[in-house]
GROMACS .gro file of N, CA and C in nm:
model
  438
    1MET      N    1   0.322   2.016  -5.010
    1MET     CA    2   0.434   1.919  -5.010
    1MET      C    3   0.406   1.815  -4.904
    2ALA      N    4   0.414   1.690  -4.946
    2ALA     CA    5   0.391   1.578  -4.852
    2ALA      C    6   0.513   1.566  -4.761
    3LEU      N    7   0.481   1.531  -4.638
    3LEU     CA    8   0.591   1.502  -4.543
    3LEU      C    9   0.657   1.371  -4.572
    4LYS      N   10   0.786   1.366  -4.556
    4LYS     CA   11   0.858   1.240  -4.569
    4LYS      C   12   0.839   1.163  -4.438
    5THR      N   13   0.792   1.041  -4.446
    5THR     CA   14   0.764   0.963  -4.328
    5THR      C   15   0.849   0.837  -4.318
    6ASP      N   16   0.955   0.829  -4.395
    6ASP     CA   17   1.043   0.712  -4.393
    6ASP      C   18   1.094   0.670  -4.256
    7ALA      N   19   1.114   0.771  -4.169
    7ALA     CA   20   1.171   0.742  -4.040
    7ALA      C   21   1.076   0.689  -3.938
    8VAL      N   22   0.947   0.687  -3.963
    8VAL     CA   23   0.847   0.636  -3.865
    8VAL      C   24   0.881   0.491  -3.837
    9GLY      N   25   0.891   0.459  -3.710
    9GLY     CA   26   0.930   0.324  -3.666
    9GLY      C   27   1.080   0.299  -3.654
   10LYS      N   28   1.157   0.390  -3.704
   10LYS     CA   29   1.304   0.380  -3.701
   10LYS      C   30   1.357   0.395  -3.557
   11SER      N   31   1.460   0.320  -3.519
   11SER     CA   32   1.533   0.342  -3.395
   11SER      C   33   1.676   0.379  -3.432
   12TRP      N   34   1.738   0.451  -3.346
   12TRP     CA   35   1.877   0.495  -3.365
   12TRP      C   36   1.962   0.428  -3.259
   13PRO      N   37   2.095   0.424  -3.280
   13PRO     CA   38   2.179   0.364  -3.179
   13PRO      C   39   2.163   0.431  -3.038
   14SER      N   40   2.182   0.349  -2.938
   14SER     CA   41   2.173   0.400  -2.800
   14SER      C   42   2.295   0.491  -2.771
   15PHE      N   43   2.276   0.577  -2.673
   15PHE     CA   44   2.380   0.669  -2.631
   15PHE      C   45   2.397   0.655  -2.481
   16GLU      N   46   2.524   0.642  -2.436
   16GLU     CA   47   2.552   0.629  -2.293
   16GLU      C   48   2.601   0.758  -2.234
   17TYR      N   49   2.556   0.784  -2.115
   17TYR     CA   50   2.599   0.911  -2.041
   17TYR      C   51   2.623   0.874  -1.898
   18GLU      N   52   2.745   0.898  -1.848
   18GLU     CA   53   2.778   0.877  -1.709
   18GLU      C   54   2.742   0.998  -1.629
   19ILE      N   55   2.659   0.984  -1.528
   19ILE     CA   56   2.612   1.097  -1.448
   19ILE      C   57   2.720   1.135  -1.346
   20GLY      N   58   2.766   1.261  -1.354
   20GLY     CA   59   2.865   1.314  -1.261
   20GLY      C   60   2.805   1.412  -1.165
   21ARG      N   61   2.856   1.409  -1.040
   21ARG     CA   62   2.801   1.502  -0.940
   21ARG      C   63   2.826   1.645  -0.971
   22GLU      N   64   2.942   1.674  -1.037
   22GLU     CA   65   2.966   1.819  -1.069
   22GLU      C   66   2.870   1.869  -1.175
   23LYS      N   67   2.833   1.778  -1.271
   23LYS     CA   68   2.738   1.821  -1.375
   23LYS      C   69   2.602   1.844  -1.312
   24ILE      N   70   2.563   1.761  -1.217
   24ILE     CA   71   2.438   1.781  -1.145
   24ILE      C   72   2.439   1.913  -1.076
   25ARG      N   73   2.548   1.940  -1.001
   25ARG     CA   74   2.559   2.067  -0.933
   25ARG      C   75   2.559   2.184  -1.023
   26GLU      N   76   2.628   2.180  -1.137
   26GLU     CA   77   2.630   2.290  -1.236
   26GLU      C   78   2.488   2.314  -1.290
   27TYR      N   79   2.420   2.205  -1.320
   27TYR     CA   80   2.282   2.218  -1.374
   27TYR      C   81   2.192   2.284  -1.271
   28CYS      N   82   2.202   2.245  -1.147
   28CYS     CA   83   2.119   2.297  -1.042
   28CYS      C   84   2.151   2.446  -1.018
   29HIS      N   85   2.279   2.482  -1.020
   29HIS     CA   86   2.315   2.625  -1.002
   29HIS      C   87   2.251   2.706  -1.112
   30VAL      N   88   2.268   2.664  -1.238
   30VAL     CA   89   2.209   2.737  -1.350
   30VAL      C   90   2.060   2.749  -1.341
   31MET      N   91   1.993   2.642  -1.297
   31MET     CA   92   1.848   2.640  -1.292
   31MET      C   93   1.793   2.702  -1.162
   32GLY      N   94   1.879   2.740  -1.069
   32GLY     CA   95   1.832   2.802  -0.946
   32GLY      C   96   1.774   2.700  -0.848
   33ILE      N   97   1.813   2.578  -0.858
   33ILE     CA   98   1.765   2.466  -0.771
   33ILE      C   99   1.861   2.460  -0.654
   34ASP      N  100   1.809   2.468  -0.530
   34ASP     CA  101   1.896   2.470  -0.415
   34ASP      C  102   1.871   2.356  -0.314
   35ASN      N  103   1.793   2.257  -0.349
   35ASN     CA  104   1.770   2.146  -0.259
   35ASN      C  105   1.900   2.073  -0.234
   36PRO      N  106   1.935   2.051  -0.105
   36PRO     CA  107   2.064   1.988  -0.075
   36PRO      C  108   2.082   1.845  -0.132
   37VAL      N  109   1.972   1.777  -0.167
   37VAL     CA  110   1.984   1.639  -0.222
   37VAL      C  111   2.060   1.641  -0.354
   38HIS      N  112   2.067   1.757  -0.418
   38HIS     CA  113   2.139   1.772  -0.548
   38HIS      C  114   2.288   1.815  -0.528
   39PHE      N  115   2.328   1.839  -0.402
   39PHE     CA  116   2.463   1.896  -0.384
   39PHE      C  117   2.543   1.807  -0.279
   40ASP      N  118   2.475   1.746  -0.189
   40ASP     CA  119   2.539   1.681  -0.076
   40ASP      C  120   2.493   1.535  -0.061
   41ALA      N  121   2.594   1.444  -0.070
   41ALA     CA  122   2.564   1.302  -0.071
   41ALA      C  123   2.493   1.262   0.061
   42ALA      N  124   2.537   1.319   0.173
   42ALA     CA  125   2.474   1.283   0.304
   42ALA      C  126   2.329   1.323   0.308
   43ALA      N  127   2.296   1.441   0.256
   43ALA     CA  128   2.163   1.489   0.251
   43ALA      C  129   2.075   1.398   0.156
   44ALA      N  130   2.137   1.361   0.046
   44ALA     CA  131   2.067   1.276  -0.050
   44ALA      C  132   2.035   1.138   0.010
   45GLU      N  133   2.135   1.081   0.083
   45GLU     CA  134   2.117   0.952   0.139
   45GLU      C  135   2.011   0.960   0.255
   46ALA      N  136   2.016   1.065   0.330
   46ALA     CA  137   1.918   1.087   0.436
   46ALA      C  138   1.776   1.096   0.380
   47ALA      N  139   1.766   1.142   0.256
   47ALA     CA  140   1.635   1.153   0.192
   47ALA      C  141   1.593   1.022   0.121
   48GLY      N  142   1.681   0.921   0.124
   48GLY     CA  143   1.646   0.794   0.068
   48GLY      C  144   1.704   0.765  -0.070
   49PHE      N  145   1.793   0.855  -0.118
   49PHE     CA  146   1.856   0.830  -0.249
   49PHE      C  147   1.988   0.756  -0.230
   50ARG      N  148   2.037   0.696  -0.337
   50ARG     CA  149   2.162   0.617  -0.336
   50ARG      C  150   2.282   0.710  -0.327
   51ASN      N  151   2.267   0.830  -0.381
   51ASN     CA  152   2.379   0.929  -0.397
   51ASN      C  153   2.319   1.061  -0.430
   52ILE      N  154   2.399   1.162  -0.461
   52ILE     CA  155   2.348   1.287  -0.509
   52ILE      C  156   2.254   1.264  -0.623
   53VAL      N  157   2.131   1.312  -0.615
   53VAL     CA  158   2.030   1.280  -0.713
   53VAL      C  159   2.017   1.395  -0.815
   54ALA      N  160   1.996   1.357  -0.938
   54ALA     CA  161   1.973   1.457  -1.045
   54ALA      C  162   1.827   1.502  -1.041
   55PRO      N  163   1.799   1.629  -1.067
   55PRO     CA  164   1.661   1.676  -1.077
   55PRO      C  165   1.598   1.609  -1.202
   56PRO      N  166   1.465   1.590  -1.200
   56PRO     CA  167   1.397   1.514  -1.308
   56PRO      C  168   1.435   1.577  -1.452
   57MET      N  169   1.431   1.705  -1.469
   57MET     CA  170   1.457   1.763  -1.598
   57MET      C  171   1.602   1.751  -1.647
   58PHE      N  172   1.689   1.691  -1.563
   58PHE     CA  173   1.824   1.659  -1.607
   58PHE      C  174   1.821   1.561  -1.721
   59VAL      N  175   1.703   1.503  -1.748
   59VAL     CA  176   1.682   1.414  -1.863
   59VAL      C  177   1.727   1.483  -1.991
   60VAL      N  178   1.713   1.611  -2.004
   60VAL     CA  179   1.753   1.678  -2.128
   60VAL      C  180   1.904   1.673  -2.146
   61VAL      N  181   1.980   1.661  -2.038
   61VAL     CA  182   2.126   1.654  -2.044
   61VAL      C  183   2.169   1.515  -2.093
   62TYR      N  184   2.116   1.408  -2.029
   62TYR     CA  185   2.166   1.277  -2.065
   62TYR      C  186   2.095   1.219  -2.190
   63SER      N  187   1.984   1.284  -2.234
   63SER     CA  188   1.917   1.240  -2.357
   63SER      C  189   1.967   1.312  -2.481
   64ALA      N  190   2.034   1.427  -2.463
   64ALA     CA  191   2.073   1.509  -2.576
   64ALA      C  192   2.157   1.435  -2.679
   65GLY      N  193   2.251   1.354  -2.628
   65GLY     CA  194   2.339   1.280  -2.716
   65GLY      C  195   2.267   1.179  -2.799
   66ALA      N  196   2.154   1.128  -2.747
   66ALA     CA  197   2.072   1.035  -2.824
   66ALA      C  198   1.987   1.103  -2.927
   67MET      N  199   1.932   1.219  -2.890
   67MET     CA  200   1.839   1.290  -2.974
   67MET      C  201   1.907   1.371  -3.088
   68GLY      N  202   2.032   1.412  -3.071
   68GLY     CA  203   2.098   1.493  -3.173
   68GLY      C  204   2.098   1.424  -3.307
   69PRO      N  205   2.150   1.301  -3.318
   69PRO     CA  206   2.149   1.236  -3.449
   69PRO      C  207   2.011   1.211  -3.510
   70VAL      N  208   1.911   1.199  -3.425
   70VAL     CA  209   1.775   1.178  -3.470
   70VAL      C  210   1.726   1.302  -3.546
   71LEU      N  211   1.749   1.415  -3.487
   71LEU     CA  212   1.700   1.541  -3.547
   71LEU      C  213   1.769   1.577  -3.678
   72PHE      N  214   1.895   1.531  -3.694
   72PHE     CA  215   1.971   1.566  -3.815
   72PHE      C  216   1.969   1.447  -3.916
   73ASP      N  217   1.895   1.342  -3.891
   73ASP     CA  218   1.895   1.227  -3.979
   73ASP      C  219   1.821   1.268  -4.110
   74PRO      N  220   1.884   1.247  -4.232
   74PRO     CA  221   1.823   1.280  -4.357
   74PRO      C  222   1.687   1.213  -4.384
   75GLU      N  223   1.668   1.097  -4.316
   75GLU     CA  224   1.539   1.028  -4.333
   75GLU      C  225   1.429   1.106  -4.264
   76VAL      N  226   1.463   1.182  -4.165
   76VAL     CA  227   1.361   1.262  -4.091
   76VAL      C  228   1.329   1.386  -4.171
   77GLU      N  229   1.433   1.445  -4.232
   77GLU     CA  230   1.416   1.561  -4.322
   77GLU      C  231   1.334   1.676  -4.258
   78MET      N  232   1.379   1.713  -4.134
   78MET     CA  233   1.311   1.819  -4.066
   78MET      C  234   1.370   1.958  -4.102
   79ASN      N  235   1.285   2.055  -4.130
   79ASN     CA  236   1.328   2.192  -4.159
   79ASN      C  237   1.350   2.268  -4.028
   80PHE      N  238   1.473   2.284  -3.989
   80PHE     CA  239   1.500   2.347  -3.860
   80PHE      C  240   1.472   2.496  -3.855
   81ALA      N  241   1.472   2.555  -3.976
   81ALA     CA  242   1.443   2.702  -3.982
   81ALA      C  243   1.301   2.732  -3.947
   82ALA      N  244   1.212   2.632  -3.960
   82ALA     CA  245   1.071   2.651  -3.933
   82ALA      C  246   1.021   2.568  -3.813
   83MET      N  247   1.113   2.510  -3.739
   83MET     CA  248   1.076   2.419  -3.633
   83MET      C  249   1.062   2.496  -3.500
   84VAL      N  250   0.958   2.455  -3.425
   84VAL     CA  251   0.936   2.505  -3.287
   84VAL      C  252   0.919   2.382  -3.197
   85HIS      N  253   0.942   2.408  -3.071
   85HIS     CA  254   0.923   2.301  -2.969
   85HIS      C  255   0.775   2.278  -2.952
   86GLY      N  256   0.729   2.155  -2.962
   86GLY     CA  257   0.586   2.124  -2.951
   86GLY      C  258   0.545   2.071  -2.816
   87GLY      N  259   0.628   1.998  -2.749
   87GLY     CA  260   0.594   1.948  -2.619
   87GLY      C  261   0.681   1.830  -2.579
   88GLN      N  262   0.667   1.797  -2.448
   88GLN     CA  263   0.742   1.684  -2.394
   88GLN      C  264   0.654   1.613  -2.291
   89GLU      N  265   0.663   1.484  -2.283
   89GLU     CA  266   0.588   1.410  -2.181
   89GLU      C  267   0.692   1.312  -2.122
   90PHE      N  268   0.684   1.295  -1.990
   90PHE     CA  269   0.779   1.204  -1.922
   90PHE      C  270   0.709   1.108  -1.827
   91GLN      N  271   0.750   0.985  -1.830
   91GLN     CA  272   0.705   0.888  -1.730
   91GLN      C  273   0.833   0.849  -1.654
   92TRP      N  274   0.836   0.893  -1.527
   92TRP     CA  275   0.961   0.877  -1.449
   92TRP      C  276   0.962   0.738  -1.380
   93GLY      N  277   1.089   0.688  -1.374
   93GLY     CA  278   1.110   0.558  -1.302
   93GLY      C  279   1.205   0.576  -1.193
   94GLU      N  280   1.307   0.493  -1.186
   94GLU     CA  281   1.412   0.499  -1.085
   94GLU      C  282   1.485   0.633  -1.088
   95PRO      N  283   1.510   0.696  -0.973
   95PRO     CA  284   1.583   0.825  -0.973
   95PRO      C  285   1.724   0.806  -1.032
   96VAL      N  286   1.767   0.914  -1.097
   96VAL     CA  287   1.908   0.914  -1.155
   96VAL      C  288   2.004   0.978  -1.053
   97CYS      N  289   2.104   0.906  -1.022
   97CYS     CA  290   2.203   0.953  -0.921
   97CYS      C  291   2.345   0.962  -0.977
   98SER      N  292   2.421   1.040  -0.908
   98SER     CA  293   2.562   1.054  -0.947
   98SER      C  294   2.626   0.916  -0.948
   99GLY      N  295   2.704   0.887  -1.052
   99GLY     CA  296   2.766   0.759  -1.070
   99GLY      C  297   2.692   0.665  -1.162
  100ASP      N  298   2.564   0.695  -1.191
  100ASP     CA  299   2.483   0.606  -1.278
  100ASP      C  300   2.533   0.617  -1.421
  101LEU      N  301   2.523   0.511  -1.494
  101LEU     CA  302   2.547   0.508  -1.634
  101LEU      C  303   2.413   0.489  -1.707
  102ILE      N  304   2.367   0.596  -1.772
  102ILE     CA  305   2.239   0.599  -1.833
  102ILE      C  306   2.252   0.570  -1.984
  103THR      N  307   2.172   0.476  -2.033
  103THR     CA  308   2.166   0.446  -2.175
  103THR      C  309   2.031   0.484  -2.229
  104THR      N  310   2.036   0.575  -2.332
  104THR     CA  311   1.911   0.623  -2.393
  104THR      C  312   1.900   0.575  -2.536
  105THR      N  313   1.782   0.521  -2.567
  105THR     CA  314   1.757   0.470  -2.703
  105THR      C  315   1.639   0.549  -2.763
  106PRO      N  316   1.666   0.618  -2.873
  106PRO     CA  317   1.557   0.699  -2.940
  106PRO      C  318   1.490   0.620  -3.052
  107SER      N  319   1.364   0.658  -3.078
  107SER     CA  320   1.288   0.605  -3.190
  107SER      C  321   1.191   0.712  -3.241
  108CYS      N  322   1.140   0.691  -3.363
  108CYS     CA  323   1.041   0.784  -3.422
  108CYS      C  324   0.905   0.715  -3.410
  109ARG      N  325   0.813   0.780  -3.341
  109ARG     CA  326   0.680   0.721  -3.330
  109ARG      C  327   0.587   0.768  -3.438
  110GLU      N  328   0.590   0.894  -3.474
  110GLU     CA  329   0.494   0.946  -3.575
  110GLU      C  330   0.555   1.064  -3.646
  111ILE      N  331   0.517   1.081  -3.772
  111ILE     CA  332   0.538   1.205  -3.843
  111ILE      C  333   0.412   1.226  -3.926
  112TYR      N  334   0.343   1.341  -3.899
  112TYR     CA  335   0.215   1.360  -3.969
  112TYR      C  336   0.196   1.510  -3.988
  113GLU      N  337   0.108   1.543  -4.081
  113GLU     CA  338   0.072   1.680  -4.114
  113GLU      C  339  -0.065   1.715  -4.058
  114LYS      N  340  -0.081   1.836  -4.001
  114LYS     CA  341  -0.205   1.884  -3.948
  114LYS      C  342  -0.207   2.035  -3.962
  115ASP      N  343  -0.308   2.089  -4.024
  115ASP     CA  344  -0.327   2.232  -4.038
  115ASP      C  345  -0.203   2.302  -4.094
  116GLY      N  346  -0.139   2.243  -4.192
  116GLY     CA  347  -0.021   2.300  -4.256
  116GLY      C  348   0.103   2.293  -4.179
  117LYS      N  349   0.106   2.211  -4.072
  117LYS     CA  350   0.225   2.195  -3.990
  117LYS      C  351   0.264   2.049  -3.987
  118GLY      N  352   0.395   2.025  -3.975
  118GLY     CA  353   0.448   1.890  -3.966
  118GLY      C  354   0.468   1.860  -3.816
  119PHE      N  355   0.422   1.743  -3.771
  119PHE     CA  356   0.445   1.702  -3.632
  119PHE      C  357   0.536   1.582  -3.632
  120TYR      N  358   0.644   1.598  -3.560
  120TYR     CA  359   0.746   1.493  -3.551
  120TYR      C  360   0.752   1.446  -3.407
  121VAL      N  361   0.712   1.323  -3.384
  121VAL     CA  362   0.702   1.269  -3.245
  121VAL      C  363   0.805   1.158  -3.232
  122PHE      N  364   0.891   1.182  -3.133
  122PHE     CA  365   0.998   1.084  -3.102
  122PHE      C  366   0.981   1.037  -2.959
  123GLU      N  367   1.036   0.914  -2.935
  123GLU     CA  368   1.034   0.863  -2.801
  123GLU      C  369   1.178   0.824  -2.765
  124THR      N  370   1.208   0.837  -2.635
  124THR     CA  371   1.331   0.781  -2.584
  124THR      C  372   1.301   0.695  -2.460
  125ARG      N  373   1.380   0.593  -2.446
  125ARG     CA  374   1.373   0.506  -2.321
  125ARG      C  375   1.512   0.507  -2.265
  126SER      N  376   1.523   0.549  -2.140
  126SER     CA  377   1.650   0.560  -2.072
  126SER      C  378   1.654   0.463  -1.955
  127VAL      N  379   1.758   0.385  -1.949
  127VAL     CA  380   1.776   0.288  -1.840
  127VAL      C  381   1.909   0.310  -1.771
  128ASN      N  382   1.915   0.267  -1.645
  128ASN     CA  383   2.043   0.282  -1.571
  128ASN      C  384   2.132   0.155  -1.591
  129GLN      N  385   2.241   0.149  -1.526
  129GLN     CA  386   2.335   0.038  -1.543
  129GLN      C  387   2.279  -0.092  -1.496
  130ASP      N  388   2.170  -0.095  -1.420
  130ASP     CA  389   2.105  -0.214  -1.376
  130ASP      C  390   1.990  -0.256  -1.466
  131GLY      N  391   1.968  -0.176  -1.572
  131GLY     CA  392   1.859  -0.205  -1.665
  131GLY      C  393   1.726  -0.150  -1.619
  132ALA      N  394   1.725  -0.078  -1.507
  132ALA     CA  395   1.598  -0.018  -1.456
  132ALA      C  396   1.568   0.109  -1.537
  133GLU      N  397   1.440   0.121  -1.579
  133GLU     CA  398   1.399   0.237  -1.659
  133GLU      C  399   1.398   0.358  -1.567
  134VAL      N  400   1.465   0.465  -1.616
  134VAL     CA  401   1.463   0.590  -1.536
  134VAL      C  402   1.367   0.689  -1.598
  135VAL      N  403   1.345   0.682  -1.727
  135VAL     CA  404   1.241   0.770  -1.789
  135VAL      C  405   1.205   0.716  -1.924
  136HIS      N  406   1.079   0.729  -1.957
  136HIS     CA  407   1.028   0.706  -2.094
  136HIS      C  408   0.973   0.844  -2.135
  137ALA      N  409   1.028   0.893  -2.245
  137ALA     CA  410   0.998   1.034  -2.281
  137ALA      C  411   0.939   1.038  -2.420
  138THR      N  412   0.849   1.132  -2.447
  138THR     CA  413   0.796   1.162  -2.574
  138THR      C  414   0.827   1.309  -2.605
  139TRP      N  415   0.890   1.332  -2.723
  139TRP     CA  416   0.937   1.467  -2.759
  139TRP      C  417   0.870   1.503  -2.891
  140THR      N  418   0.802   1.613  -2.899
  140THR     CA  419   0.726   1.652  -3.013
  140THR      C  420   0.781   1.787  -3.069
  141ASN      N  421   0.816   1.785  -3.190
  141ASN     CA  422   0.862   1.907  -3.264
  141ASN      C  423   0.761   1.940  -3.372
  142ILE      N  424   0.738   2.068  -3.394
  142ILE     CA  425   0.642   2.110  -3.495
  142ILE      C  426   0.715   2.197  -3.597
  143VAL      N  427   0.694   2.165  -3.722
  143VAL     CA  428   0.752   2.250  -3.830
  143VAL      C  429   0.639   2.318  -3.902
  144ARG      N  430   0.649   2.453  -3.907
  144ARG     CA  431   0.548   2.539  -3.968
  144ARG      C  432   0.565   2.536  -4.118
  145GLY      N  433   0.451   2.549  -4.190
  145GLY     CA  434   0.453   2.572  -4.333
  145GLY      C  435   0.492   2.447  -4.415
  146VAL      N  436   0.446   2.331  -4.380
  146VAL     CA  437   0.472   2.215  -4.467
  146VAL      C  438   0.369   2.202  -4.576
   0.00000   0.00000   0.00000
């Protein structure tokens, strides 16, 4: 069965997420992160940040709202029952701090078949309220048995 590639090159609407200090703290507690820069504004400012700073992998929190519609788009036609996580790559920019408004825009870079598997490669670009890029991410999902 040939993979449907209609979504290659497609972009989806941007998603905005306001970064809250309690959400950063909750994330850090769950992940076992105890660096004071994620809990205390004075410690964060002493370390050179504008405010309580989010850990880098907090990207999955503020990008989720952008990626959800992508994965369920009928043009992508991804079989979730056979999907596994393939990989992630991140190019970090400006640190994300409490109070930032992050806008994430997703797009589809590639959909291709290799060795009986479908590879779905998406990109997101997230910027803060000043337009500074905070992360450029590549998300790869693999569907077995295509």
